[in-house]
Each structure stands twice: as C-alpha cells, then as structure tokens.
GROMACS .gro file of C-alpha atoms in nm:
model
  403
    1UNK     CA    1   1.861   0.143   8.228
    2UNK     CA    2   1.569  -0.031   8.392
    3UNK     CA    3   1.226   0.116   8.336
    4UNK     CA    4   1.165   0.088   8.711
    5UNK     CA    5   1.466   0.306   8.794
    6UNK     CA    6   1.453   0.680   8.862
    7UNK     CA    7   1.367   0.917   8.582
    8UNK     CA    8   1.670   1.137   8.522
    9UNK     CA    9   1.656   1.497   8.406
   10UNK     CA   10   1.891   1.512   8.110
   11UNK     CA   11   2.143   1.785   8.028
   12UNK     CA   12   2.435   1.814   7.789
   13UNK     CA   13   2.768   1.996   7.806
   14UNK     CA   14   2.992   2.114   8.088
   15UNK     CA   15   2.851   2.464   8.125
   16UNK     CA   16   2.664   2.540   8.449
   17UNK     CA   17   2.784   2.204   8.585
   18UNK     CA   18   2.802   2.300   8.953
   19UNK     CA   19   2.476   2.497   8.941
   20UNK     CA   20   2.281   2.205   8.795
   21UNK     CA   21   2.419   1.967   9.058
   22UNK     CA   22   2.332   2.219   9.331
   23UNK     CA   23   1.971   2.258   9.215
   24UNK     CA   24   1.943   1.880   9.179
   25UNK     CA   25   2.059   1.840   9.540
   26UNK     CA   26   1.812   2.105   9.663
   27UNK     CA   27   1.515   1.955   9.478
   28UNK     CA   28   1.613   1.589   9.518
   29UNK     CA   29   1.586   1.525   9.142
   30UNK     CA   30   1.839   1.283   8.985
   31UNK     CA   31   2.015   1.415   8.674
   32UNK     CA   32   2.211   1.278   8.378
   33UNK     CA   33   2.473   1.499   8.210
   34UNK     CA   34   2.631   1.384   7.885
   35UNK     CA   35   2.873   1.517   7.620
   36UNK     CA   36   3.099   1.682   7.879
   37UNK     CA   37   3.379   1.822   7.661
   38UNK     CA   38   3.331   1.523   7.431
   39UNK     CA   39   3.475   1.713   7.134
   40UNK     CA   40   3.795   1.819   7.312
   41UNK     CA   41   4.094   1.635   7.160
   42UNK     CA   42   4.325   1.694   7.459
   43UNK     CA   43   4.109   1.718   7.775
   44UNK     CA   44   3.774   1.541   7.730
   45UNK     CA   45   3.546   1.476   8.024
   46UNK     CA   46   3.534   1.629   8.371
   47UNK     CA   47   3.788   1.897   8.464
   48UNK     CA   48   3.981   1.877   8.797
   49UNK     CA   49   3.762   2.143   8.963
   50UNK     CA   50   3.446   1.955   8.864
   51UNK     CA   51   3.577   1.627   9.009
   52UNK     CA   52   3.670   1.817   9.326
   53UNK     CA   53   3.318   1.964   9.344
   54UNK     CA   54   3.168   1.614   9.319
   55UNK     CA   55   3.384   1.503   9.614
   56UNK     CA   56   3.263   1.805   9.810
   57UNK     CA   57   2.898   1.718   9.739
   58UNK     CA   58   2.962   1.365   9.857
   59UNK     CA   59   3.111   1.497  10.183
   60UNK     CA   60   2.825   1.733  10.277
   61UNK     CA   61   2.537   1.503  10.176
   62UNK     CA   62   2.425   1.165  10.303
   63UNK     CA   63   2.322   0.899  10.054
   64UNK     CA   64   2.429   1.068   9.730
   65UNK     CA   65   2.541   0.838   9.450
   66UNK     CA   66   2.711   0.919   9.123
   67UNK     CA   67   2.838   0.718   8.828
   68UNK     CA   68   3.099   0.859   8.590
   69UNK     CA   69   3.175   0.701   8.254
   70UNK     CA   70   3.522   0.570   8.173
   71UNK     CA   71   3.600   0.876   7.959
   72UNK     CA   72   3.445   1.118   8.210
   73UNK     CA   73   3.211   1.263   7.947
   74UNK     CA   74   2.892   1.129   8.109
   75UNK     CA   75   2.774   1.142   8.471
   76UNK     CA   76   2.458   1.037   8.651
   77UNK     CA   77   2.392   1.191   8.990
   78UNK     CA   78   2.131   1.081   9.242
   79UNK     CA   79   2.121   1.335   9.530
   80UNK     CA   80   2.094   1.241   9.896
   81UNK     CA   81   1.999   1.444  10.203
   82UNK     CA   82   2.196   1.761  10.282
   83UNK     CA   83   2.356   1.657  10.609
   84UNK     CA   84   2.614   1.930  10.671
   85UNK     CA   85   2.893   1.866  10.919
   86UNK     CA   86   2.797   1.561  11.122
   87UNK     CA   87   3.056   1.360  11.312
   88UNK     CA   88   3.126   1.035  11.136
   89UNK     CA   89   2.974   1.155  10.807
   90UNK     CA   90   3.257   1.348  10.645
   91UNK     CA   91   3.383   1.555  10.939
   92UNK     CA   92   3.751   1.471  10.960
   93UNK     CA   93   3.884   1.727  11.207
   94UNK     CA   94   3.658   1.806  11.500
   95UNK     CA   95   3.352   1.976  11.356
   96UNK     CA   96   3.508   2.075  11.022
   97UNK     CA   97   3.508   1.892  10.689
   98UNK     CA   98   3.852   1.918  10.531
   99UNK     CA   99   3.836   1.954  10.152
  100UNK     CA  100   4.161   1.939   9.957
  101UNK     CA  101   4.175   2.106   9.616
  102UNK     CA  102   4.439   1.978   9.368
  103UNK     CA  103   4.704   2.203   9.214
  104UNK     CA  104   4.552   2.151   8.866
  105UNK     CA  105   4.245   2.357   8.963
  106UNK     CA  106   4.195   2.679   8.764
  107UNK     CA  107   3.886   2.803   8.947
  108UNK     CA  108   3.873   3.028   9.251
  109UNK     CA  109   3.752   2.896   9.586
  110UNK     CA  110   3.425   3.089   9.540
  111UNK     CA  111   3.338   2.833   9.270
  112UNK     CA  112   3.291   2.594   9.564
  113UNK     CA  113   3.170   2.847   9.824
  114UNK     CA  114   2.861   2.969   9.637
  115UNK     CA  115   2.697   2.625   9.585
  116UNK     CA  116   2.788   2.535   9.942
  117UNK     CA  117   2.616   2.848  10.077
  118UNK     CA  118   2.306   2.769   9.870
  119UNK     CA  119   2.292   2.419  10.020
  120UNK     CA  120   2.382   2.519  10.377
  121UNK     CA  121   2.047   2.683  10.478
  122UNK     CA  122   1.875   2.351  10.398
  123UNK     CA  123   2.122   2.123  10.576
  124UNK     CA  124   2.047   1.917  10.884
  125UNK     CA  125   2.348   2.048  11.080
  126UNK     CA  126   2.588   2.339  11.054
  127UNK     CA  127   2.799   2.353  10.739
  128UNK     CA  128   3.165   2.389  10.838
  129UNK     CA  129   3.416   2.326  10.560
  130UNK     CA  130   3.785   2.414  10.533
  131UNK     CA  131   3.933   2.442  10.185
  132UNK     CA  132   4.305   2.377  10.173
  133UNK     CA  133   4.566   2.229   9.941
  134UNK     CA  134   4.779   2.354   9.653
  135UNK     CA  135   4.477   2.447   9.441
  136UNK     CA  136   4.298   2.703   9.662
  137UNK     CA  137   4.280   3.046   9.493
  138UNK     CA  138   4.128   3.318   9.713
  139UNK     CA  139   4.158   3.602   9.461
  140UNK     CA  140   3.943   3.666   9.156
  141UNK     CA  141   4.033   3.451   8.855
  142UNK     CA  142   4.040   3.490   8.478
  143UNK     CA  143   3.785   3.206   8.459
  144UNK     CA  144   3.518   3.440   8.603
  145UNK     CA  145   3.519   3.367   8.977
  146UNK     CA  146   3.503   3.657   9.224
  147UNK     CA  147   3.743   3.689   9.515
  148UNK     CA  148   3.665   3.574   9.869
  149UNK     CA  149   3.643   3.942   9.973
  150UNK     CA  150   3.372   4.023   9.718
  151UNK     CA  151   3.183   3.705   9.810
  152UNK     CA  152   3.195   3.794  10.180
  153UNK     CA  153   3.095   4.160  10.144
  154UNK     CA  154   2.866   4.165   9.840
  155UNK     CA  155   2.691   3.825   9.830
  156UNK     CA  156   2.666   3.684  10.185
  157UNK     CA  157   2.484   3.991  10.330
  158UNK     CA  158   2.201   3.930  10.080
  159UNK     CA  159   2.111   3.603  10.257
  160UNK     CA  160   1.961   3.820  10.533
  161UNK     CA  161   1.685   3.924  10.291
  162UNK     CA  162   1.564   3.561  10.295
  163UNK     CA  163   1.555   3.529  10.675
  164UNK     CA  164   1.900   3.363  10.686
  165UNK     CA  165   2.098   3.568  10.944
  166UNK     CA  166   2.436   3.671  10.794
  167UNK     CA  167   2.570   3.719  11.149
  168UNK     CA  168   2.588   3.340  11.181
  169UNK     CA  169   2.782   3.298  10.856
  170UNK     CA  170   3.158   3.337  10.875
  171UNK     CA  171   3.433   3.307  10.616
  172UNK     CA  172   3.786   3.293  10.752
  173UNK     CA  173   4.073   3.356  10.513
  174UNK     CA  174   4.359   3.170  10.682
  175UNK     CA  175   4.598   3.207  10.387
  176UNK     CA  176   4.552   3.429  10.083
  177UNK     CA  177   4.664   3.328   9.738
  178UNK     CA  178   4.636   3.445   9.380
  179UNK     CA  179   4.640   3.208   9.081
  180UNK     CA  180   4.971   3.036   9.011
  181UNK     CA  181   5.154   3.000   8.676
  182UNK     CA  182   4.910   2.938   8.393
  183UNK     CA  183   4.619   3.015   8.627
  184UNK     CA  184   4.658   2.679   8.805
  185UNK     CA  185   4.687   2.628   9.178
  186UNK     CA  186   4.728   2.876   9.458
  187UNK     CA  187   4.798   2.724   9.798
  188UNK     CA  188   4.551   2.931  10.003
  189UNK     CA  189   4.331   2.823  10.292
  190UNK     CA  190   3.970   2.931  10.355
  191UNK     CA  191   3.721   2.814  10.614
  192UNK     CA  192   3.342   2.850  10.587
  193UNK     CA  193   3.124   2.827  10.898
  194UNK     CA  194   2.754   2.843  10.811
  195UNK     CA  195   2.527   2.816  11.116
  196UNK     CA  196   2.208   2.969  10.969
  197UNK     CA  197   1.973   2.683  10.892
  198UNK     CA  198   1.610   2.770  10.816
  199UNK     CA  199   1.290   2.577  10.755
  200UNK     CA  200   1.202   2.780  10.447
  201UNK     CA  201   1.351   3.101  10.295
  202UNK     CA  202   1.131   3.409  10.318
  203UNK     CA  203   0.964   3.553  10.012
  204UNK     CA  204   1.174   3.839   9.869
  205UNK     CA  205   1.022   4.170   9.759
  206UNK     CA  206   1.307   4.385   9.629
  207UNK     CA  207   1.129   4.578   9.357
  208UNK     CA  208   1.171   4.932   9.489
  209UNK     CA  209   1.405   5.201   9.359
  210UNK     CA  210   1.774   5.109   9.397
  211UNK     CA  211   1.838   5.444   9.567
  212UNK     CA  212   2.165   5.635   9.563
  213UNK     CA  213   2.514   5.514   9.651
  214UNK     CA  214   2.600   5.620  10.008
  215UNK     CA  215   2.934   5.448  10.067
  216UNK     CA  216   3.206   5.244   9.897
  217UNK     CA  217   3.408   4.979  10.076
  218UNK     CA  218   3.679   4.747   9.951
  219UNK     CA  219   3.985   4.532  10.010
  220UNK     CA  220   4.321   4.559   9.835
  221UNK     CA  221   4.529   4.245   9.875
  222UNK     CA  222   4.887   4.140   9.797
  223UNK     CA  223   5.050   3.798   9.829
  224UNK     CA  224   5.424   3.762   9.793
  225UNK     CA  225   5.484   4.108   9.642
  226UNK     CA  226   5.561   4.449   9.787
  227UNK     CA  227   5.291   4.581  10.023
  228UNK     CA  228   5.324   4.922   9.853
  229UNK     CA  229   5.117   4.779   9.566
  230UNK     CA  230   4.812   4.804   9.792
  231UNK     CA  231   4.857   5.178   9.840
  232UNK     CA  232   4.910   5.228   9.468
  233UNK     CA  233   4.589   5.041   9.379
  234UNK     CA  234   4.386   5.228   9.641
  235UNK     CA  235   4.522   5.567   9.529
  236UNK     CA  236   4.439   5.496   9.162
  237UNK     CA  237   4.087   5.378   9.248
  238UNK     CA  238   4.024   5.684   9.465
  239UNK     CA  239   4.125   5.916   9.181
  240UNK     CA  240   3.831   5.778   8.982
  241UNK     CA  241   3.576   5.740   9.265
  242UNK     CA  242   3.638   6.047   9.485
  243UNK     CA  243   3.427   6.280   9.263
  244UNK     CA  244   3.125   6.050   9.314
  245UNK     CA  245   3.140   5.968   9.686
  246UNK     CA  246   3.305   6.112   9.995
  247UNK     CA  247   3.264   5.797  10.206
  248UNK     CA  248   3.526   5.559  10.065
  249UNK     CA  249   3.729   5.317  10.273
  250UNK     CA  250   3.952   5.046  10.128
  251UNK     CA  251   4.137   4.810  10.363
  252UNK     CA  252   4.483   4.677  10.276
  253UNK     CA  253   4.574   4.312  10.329
  254UNK     CA  254   4.925   4.170  10.287
  255UNK     CA  255   5.022   3.802  10.308
  256UNK     CA  256   5.334   3.609  10.229
  257UNK     CA  257   5.295   3.376   9.933
  258UNK     CA  258   5.205   3.025  10.056
  259UNK     CA  259   5.463   2.745  10.055
  260UNK     CA  260   5.352   2.453   9.841
  261UNK     CA  261   5.531   2.115   9.821
  262UNK     CA  262   5.691   2.031   9.485
  263UNK     CA  263   5.751   1.699   9.315
  264UNK     CA  264   6.093   1.673   9.477
  265UNK     CA  265   6.088   1.509   9.817
  266UNK     CA  266   6.098   1.762  10.101
  267UNK     CA  267   6.123   2.071   9.876
  268UNK     CA  268   5.872   2.355   9.864
  269UNK     CA  269   5.815   2.668   9.656
  270UNK     CA  270   5.624   2.991   9.684
  271UNK     CA  271   5.303   2.993   9.480
  272UNK     CA  272   5.007   3.222   9.427
  273UNK     CA  273   5.201   3.549   9.394
  274UNK     CA  274   5.000   3.853   9.285
  275UNK     CA  275   4.772   4.140   9.388
  276UNK     CA  276   4.417   4.256   9.330
  277UNK     CA  277   4.135   4.487   9.438
  278UNK     CA  278   3.774   4.425   9.543
  279UNK     CA  279   3.522   4.711   9.568
  280UNK     CA  280   3.160   4.712   9.690
  281UNK     CA  281   2.917   5.004   9.668
  282UNK     CA  282   2.628   5.020   9.918
  283UNK     CA  283   2.304   5.193   9.824
  284UNK     CA  284   2.071   5.393  10.048
  285UNK     CA  285   1.814   5.122   9.973
  286UNK     CA  286   1.854   4.821  10.207
  287UNK     CA  287   1.996   4.512  10.040
  288UNK     CA  288   2.127   4.679   9.725
  289UNK     CA  289   2.498   4.614   9.666
  290UNK     CA  290   2.715   4.651   9.357
  291UNK     CA  291   3.062   4.497   9.327
  292UNK     CA  292   3.374   4.488   9.111
  293UNK     CA  293   3.677   4.263   9.128
  294UNK     CA  294   4.007   4.282   8.937
  295UNK     CA  295   4.327   4.083   8.984
  296UNK     CA  296   4.663   4.092   8.807
  297UNK     CA  297   4.690   3.809   8.548
  298UNK     CA  298   4.921   3.517   8.639
  299UNK     CA  299   5.155   3.618   8.357
  300UNK     CA  300   5.204   3.962   8.519
  301UNK     CA  301   5.287   4.269   8.314
  302UNK     CA  302   5.019   4.495   8.470
  303UNK     CA  303   5.102   4.774   8.716
  304UNK     CA  304   4.891   4.830   9.034
  305UNK     CA  305   4.763   5.167   8.907
  306UNK     CA  306   4.595   4.994   8.612
  307UNK     CA  307   4.430   4.740   8.844
  308UNK     CA  308   4.294   5.019   9.066
  309UNK     CA  309   4.153   5.222   8.777
  310UNK     CA  310   4.007   4.918   8.605
  311UNK     CA  311   3.831   4.804   8.923
  312UNK     CA  312   3.688   5.152   8.986
  313UNK     CA  313   3.555   5.173   8.630
  314UNK     CA  314   3.403   4.824   8.661
  315UNK     CA  315   3.225   4.933   8.978
  316UNK     CA  316   3.080   5.237   8.800
  317UNK     CA  317   2.966   5.011   8.514
  318UNK     CA  318   2.799   4.775   8.762
  319UNK     CA  319   2.611   5.068   8.917
  320UNK     CA  320   2.515   5.199   8.572
  321UNK     CA  321   2.350   4.865   8.484
  322UNK     CA  322   2.083   4.953   8.739
  323UNK     CA  323   1.848   4.722   8.920
  324UNK     CA  324   1.869   4.609   9.282
  325UNK     CA  325   2.110   4.323   9.223
  326UNK     CA  326   2.452   4.297   9.059
  327UNK     CA  327   2.550   4.041   8.799
  328UNK     CA  328   2.766   3.853   9.052
  329UNK     CA  329   2.484   3.792   9.302
  330UNK     CA  330   2.182   3.755   9.071
  331UNK     CA  331   2.227   3.377   9.039
  332UNK     CA  332   2.218   3.313   9.414
  333UNK     CA  333   1.919   3.539   9.475
  334UNK     CA  334   1.705   3.391   9.198
  335UNK     CA  335   1.781   3.033   9.309
  336UNK     CA  336   1.687   3.114   9.670
  337UNK     CA  337   1.367   3.282   9.548
  338UNK     CA  338   1.278   2.970   9.348
  339UNK     CA  339   1.342   2.748   9.653
  340UNK     CA  340   1.138   2.967   9.891
  341UNK     CA  341   0.779   2.952  10.013
  342UNK     CA  342   0.502   2.906   9.759
  343UNK     CA  343   0.443   3.275   9.712
  344UNK     CA  344   0.545   3.519   9.442
  345UNK     CA  345   0.863   3.715   9.510
  346UNK     CA  346   0.977   4.013   9.307
  347UNK     CA  347   1.324   4.137   9.219
  348UNK     CA  348   1.425   4.445   9.023
  349UNK     CA  349   1.705   4.368   8.775
  350UNK     CA  350   1.876   4.578   8.510
  351UNK     CA  351   1.818   4.479   8.147
  352UNK     CA  352   2.188   4.418   8.088
  353UNK     CA  353   2.195   4.173   8.381
  354UNK     CA  354   1.875   3.977   8.307
  355UNK     CA  355   1.968   3.955   7.939
  356UNK     CA  356   2.295   3.769   7.998
  357UNK     CA  357   2.333   3.414   7.869
  358UNK     CA  358   2.396   3.292   8.224
  359UNK     CA  359   2.060   3.408   8.364
  360UNK     CA  360   1.865   3.291   8.058
  361UNK     CA  361   2.020   2.945   8.108
  362UNK     CA  362   1.929   2.961   8.480
  363UNK     CA  363   1.563   3.028   8.395
  364UNK     CA  364   1.561   2.727   8.162
  365UNK     CA  365   1.731   2.502   8.417
  366UNK     CA  366   1.489   2.597   8.696
  367UNK     CA  367   1.193   2.523   8.469
  368UNK     CA  368   1.345   2.182   8.387
  369UNK     CA  369   1.365   2.108   8.761
  370UNK     CA  370   0.995   2.186   8.803
  371UNK     CA  371   0.999   2.554   8.901
  372UNK     CA  372   0.753   2.801   8.751
  373UNK     CA  373   0.845   3.029   8.465
  374UNK     CA  374   0.953   3.381   8.552
  375UNK     CA  375   0.721   3.675   8.496
  376UNK     CA  376   0.886   3.984   8.345
  377UNK     CA  377   0.750   4.339   8.324
  378UNK     CA  378   0.906   4.679   8.268
  379UNK     CA  379   0.946   4.927   8.551
  380UNK     CA  380   0.734   5.232   8.482
  381UNK     CA  381   1.012   5.489   8.495
  382UNK     CA  382   1.311   5.599   8.288
  383UNK     CA  383   1.551   5.341   8.432
  384UNK     CA  384   1.466   5.064   8.186
  385UNK     CA  385   1.483   4.803   8.463
  386UNK     CA  386   1.283   4.478   8.470
  387UNK     CA  387   1.072   4.337   8.756
  388UNK     CA  388   1.121   3.960   8.770
  389UNK     CA  389   0.843   3.768   8.946
  390UNK     CA  390   0.943   3.426   9.077
  391UNK     CA  391   0.702   3.176   9.237
  392UNK     CA  392   0.868   2.966   9.507
  393UNK     CA  393   0.851   2.587   9.491
  394UNK     CA  394   0.836   2.542   9.869
  395UNK     CA  395   1.154   2.333   9.896
  396UNK     CA  396   1.181   2.300  10.273
  397UNK     CA  397   1.454   2.181  10.505
  398UNK     CA  398   1.355   1.825  10.593
  399UNK     CA  399   1.616   1.817  10.868
  400UNK     CA  400   1.454   2.097  11.070
  401UNK     CA  401   1.111   2.081  11.229
  402UNK     CA  402   1.083   2.438  11.353
  403UNK     CA  403   0.982   2.730  11.135
   0.00000   0.00000   0.00000
C-alpha cells in the first residue's frame, strides 16, 4: 500500500461487520477488515448475507469502493456519499432500489433494514428500497434478528426522539415469510420508504424514570400454516400478561407461504412456512418501549402455546432489565447519539443491557472511529440503572443545506 494512500482503520473478524461498515459510511473513514472466518475449514471469508449487504451499500451510496481478497477473508472499504434513491444511481424501478437477497441468506431482513435506517437520515435524497428474492425472511431468526413487526413498532418510533419524524418512515410488508429449511431463505418481500432527512440529529436526553407500562401491543403472524395458530399464540400470551395490564391488543396476520422457483425449469415450491409472535410494551414515559420476539424454529416441533408463553415471558424479562431502552434498540440509539450535534446527550440504560458484549464492542468501535468515550454513572435510586453520557461528533448531512 502506498504511503500516500488513505489511512485505513483496521479491524479483525466477522463480528459486527455491518455495523462497522455503517459507521464507516457515516463518518467517511475508510476501513480494512481482515481474518474474516479465516480459521473456518468449510466456509472461510464473507458469508452470503455480508456480500449482499456490500451490494446494498454500493447501491445507496455514490463513489464507494471496496476490494475483497480472493479468499474473501480480507476487505478494504472506502465509503462514498450517501445518495439515497436517485434516478440513474441505483434506482431500477421508478423511485425504488430493488435489492435481491439470495436463498443462501440466514439473516432476517432487519439485518439490512437497521443499517439502512441509520444511513437514511443523512442521505441526499429519500431512501426507498425494496427487498425481494428467495432469501428475504420477515420473521425473527435464530441468528438474532428481530422481526419486521418489532422493528416497525419498537425501533422506528424512537427516531422521533432525534428530530427524525417517524410519520415519514414507512415499512410495507408485501409478502411475509419465516426462515426456510435449515434457516436459509424465505421468499418474502419488504419495502422501506424513508423520507425523513435531517441536517443533524437532535441531542437526546432520556435519563428520566422509565415510568410504568400502560399498554401492550403486538402482532401474531402465520405463513403457510393454519390461521388458528395465531389465536392460540395470542391466548397463551394473554394468560401470562393479563394480570399485569388490562390494555392488551395483539393483531393477527395470515399469509400464504411464498412461491419460490426451484432448480428445475419452471417449477416452484412453497418456502418460509412458520409462525411467530412480536410484543411491544409502551411505558407512560414518552419514548420508552420494550419488545420481545419469538418464532418457531425451522425444524418445527414447537406448539403455538409455547411460542406465546415464551414471548410473554421474554417481554417481562425485557421490562425487568430496566432503563429507558431495550436491548434490541440500544445500538441504534447510541449510534445516532454519537452522530448528533456536538453536545452531550444522556440515556438511561439497565445494567444488564449496557453490560452486554455487543454494547461494549460498540463503545470500542465508536472510539476507534473518532467518537468520544462514554461517561457512565449510577442512577441515584434503587433501580440499579446506568446513565450513559455520549458526546456527539457533529456528523452532518452534507446533502442538505437547511437545518
């Protein structure tokens, strides 16, 4: 490498791959990632979902460049400008970028949606992307991704706390799908329309008491199985939650399993069969949401009643962790705080959430990209929560001139 070339920030391993690329794109810092599954004897290098994410980044940015080694174990990425959906620069159908996900993908579509929603407020134009293909999984997955329903009801509303109007963000589920055999592929279709571009996110101050739970909402979904499974999941979840709250409403969604082409010419098969439940608890304190998400494993063998009870218990555990942010949305909120105006924002987080390996790695990554270290102090009450102070780096939207 020439000494006059860009100075790359260096990382190793495949963990937090999409998050590091997202922060690199936001900050404009080139990165070098090595030893990506280099010790794997069967599948070294980039996984199918990571290659698909790189193609997505290339479609929504202008001027990005990336070099991948022959074995796929090393990648250098030089970010470009976040362009969004601009005719002639990735938009392939009207004002929508079509992104096809291969059937070898084991990650849910929210693996792609979350980084896209972090980039979208800083894009030059609206961010309209349609995810389709045999690999789109809209349900929760065993690999740790939440369902589209949880993402839409528990994570997107939090963007309003940063001055990014959620009313101008829309997620359309055109075809639902659970994970296919072995957790691979789904055949769903999801469209994201993000029209809330801002000059700079507002400073967040969410360090008050989390308040008390006032309502519980949710979605039970089935694809390709009997619609009665929805009622069974809802009934089992209500048996657990009814003693705690009187205001509970869970919607039921039923879809046919999507038809996906097979290797044989002209033949198709049903894929993505399954069912699951998503629950979100809203607090009396504005902006405080807790979520839980459970789906039947691709191998089956679990009855709907077990899914309903498990999801209800997970929701109670999420509430019991305390703080003003759940484990599922903490990543997005802390990244937006770090990208905001050069002021100190504060967020109240439960000890069990801030102490996870994922958030510790996020703090280290942000510091590597030039952000300030987090300040931590105990809340002076019996909750045991932590106040996290984050100083914004003032990463603005270069594509927008108005405030």
